[in-house]
Each structure stands twice: as structure tokens, then as C-alpha cells.
XYZ file of C-alpha atoms in Angstrom:
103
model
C -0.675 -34.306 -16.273
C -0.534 -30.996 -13.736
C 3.046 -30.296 -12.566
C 3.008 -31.104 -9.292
C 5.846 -29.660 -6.973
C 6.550 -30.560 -3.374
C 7.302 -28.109 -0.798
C 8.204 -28.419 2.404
C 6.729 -25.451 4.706
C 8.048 -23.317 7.153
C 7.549 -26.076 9.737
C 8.825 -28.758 7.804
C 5.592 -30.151 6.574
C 5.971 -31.431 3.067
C 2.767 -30.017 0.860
C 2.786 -30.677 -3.244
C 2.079 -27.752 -5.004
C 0.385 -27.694 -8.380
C 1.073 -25.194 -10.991
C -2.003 -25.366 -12.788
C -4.047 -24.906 -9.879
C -2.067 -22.050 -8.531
C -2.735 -20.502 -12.203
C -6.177 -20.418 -11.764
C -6.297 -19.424 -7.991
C -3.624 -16.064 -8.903
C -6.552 -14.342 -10.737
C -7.364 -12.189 -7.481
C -4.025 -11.634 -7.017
C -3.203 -10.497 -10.879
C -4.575 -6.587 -9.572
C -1.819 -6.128 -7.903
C 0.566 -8.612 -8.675
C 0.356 -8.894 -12.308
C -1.187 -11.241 -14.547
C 2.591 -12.680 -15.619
C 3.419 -12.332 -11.460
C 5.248 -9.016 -12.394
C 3.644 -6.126 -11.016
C 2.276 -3.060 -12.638
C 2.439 -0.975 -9.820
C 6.023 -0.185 -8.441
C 4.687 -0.653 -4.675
C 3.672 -3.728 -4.887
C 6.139 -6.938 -5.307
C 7.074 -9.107 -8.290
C 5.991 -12.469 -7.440
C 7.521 -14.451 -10.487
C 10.470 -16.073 -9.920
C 10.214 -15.948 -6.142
C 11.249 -18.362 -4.148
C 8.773 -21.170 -3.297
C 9.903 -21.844 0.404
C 9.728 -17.450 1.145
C 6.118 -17.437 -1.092
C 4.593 -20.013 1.387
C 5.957 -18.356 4.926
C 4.692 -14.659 3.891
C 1.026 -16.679 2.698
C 1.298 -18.595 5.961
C 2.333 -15.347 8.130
C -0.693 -12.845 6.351
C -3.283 -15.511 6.873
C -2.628 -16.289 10.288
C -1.807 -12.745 11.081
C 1.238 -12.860 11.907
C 3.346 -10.786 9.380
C 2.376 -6.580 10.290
C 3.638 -3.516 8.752
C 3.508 -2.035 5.090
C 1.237 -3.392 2.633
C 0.228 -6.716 5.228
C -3.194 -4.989 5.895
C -3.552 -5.379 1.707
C -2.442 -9.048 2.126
C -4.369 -10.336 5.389
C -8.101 -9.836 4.008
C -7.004 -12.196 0.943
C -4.859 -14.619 2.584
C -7.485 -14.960 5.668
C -9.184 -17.683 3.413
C -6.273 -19.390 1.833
C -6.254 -22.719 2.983
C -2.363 -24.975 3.010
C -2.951 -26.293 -0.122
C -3.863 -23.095 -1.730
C -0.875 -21.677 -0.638
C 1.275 -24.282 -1.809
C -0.626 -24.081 -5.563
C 0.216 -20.496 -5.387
C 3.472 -20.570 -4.763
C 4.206 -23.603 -6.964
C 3.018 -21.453 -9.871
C 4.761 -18.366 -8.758
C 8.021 -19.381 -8.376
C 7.328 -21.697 -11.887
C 7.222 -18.292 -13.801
C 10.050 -16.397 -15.404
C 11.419 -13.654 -12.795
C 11.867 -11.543 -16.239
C 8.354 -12.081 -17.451
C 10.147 -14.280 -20.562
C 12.154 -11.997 -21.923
């Protein structure tokens, strides 16, 4: 059975999040972000081990624009097409993984 994990969004909208799922959807974001959610290039953020709540507001903010500066012009072309429940499988498997990669 998937692990299913509820989250309740930035404007208190409860959305389950499954980790399986989330696995499978991170493969565009493994360039950057690592394949374990650790990232092999110092610039970009560790996403393992994040926080579920923060992972679904900065998803939420590049796809709907809202979050500018840095690396969001990276983010908003990928996150454009996200749709709630992608977001929520992301971040349900994100914040499932080891913020040490398991070591």
C-alpha cells in the first residue's frame, strides 16, 4: 500500500501526499536536486529532509509565479505544470527522505 501523507497547504487546504508517486514524478528534478534529494551542485538546494508544509508553498509560489529572485527563473518553467496534487506527491517524498542521504 503507497504511503500516503496529508498535508495541509499554505491556505489551509488539506491535500494527501503520496510518496511513491512523488518518487516517480522527482526524476526531472534529480538534475539539479539529486537523485537521493541531496544536491550535487552547491547552488542548488538539498531537498531531503525538508519540510513538507515549506516544500509545498515554494512549489505553489514558482508555479503561480509568485516567488522572484535567484534561481526562481530555474524553478518557474518546471513548476508552471505541476498541478496540487503533484506538488503534494513531491513534497510527501521529499521530506520522507533522510536530510543526510542515510548516512
Amino acid at each position: 500500500m503507497p504511503a500516503l501523507v496529508l498535508l495541509v497547504g499554505c491556505e489551509g487546504r488539506a491535500m494527501a501526499g503520496d510518496v511513491q508517486a512523488g518518487r516517480e514524478k522527482a526524476a526531472v528534478c534529480a538534475s539539479c536536486h539529486g537523485h537521493n534529494g541531496l544536491a550535487p551542485i552547491e547552488r542548488y538546494p538539498n531537498l531531503a529532509g525538508q519540510n513538507r508544509a515549506y516544500l509545498v508553498s515554494a512549489l505553489e509560489a514558482y508555479r503561480d509565479g509568485d516567488r522572484q529572485g535567484g534561481q526562481a527563473t530555474l524553478m518557474q518553467g518546471p513548476a508552471s505544470n505541476l498541478s496540487d496534487e503533484d506538488i503534494a506527491d513531491l513534497a510527501a517524498y521529499y521530506a520522507s527522505l533522510p536530510a543526510d542521504g542515510g548516512s
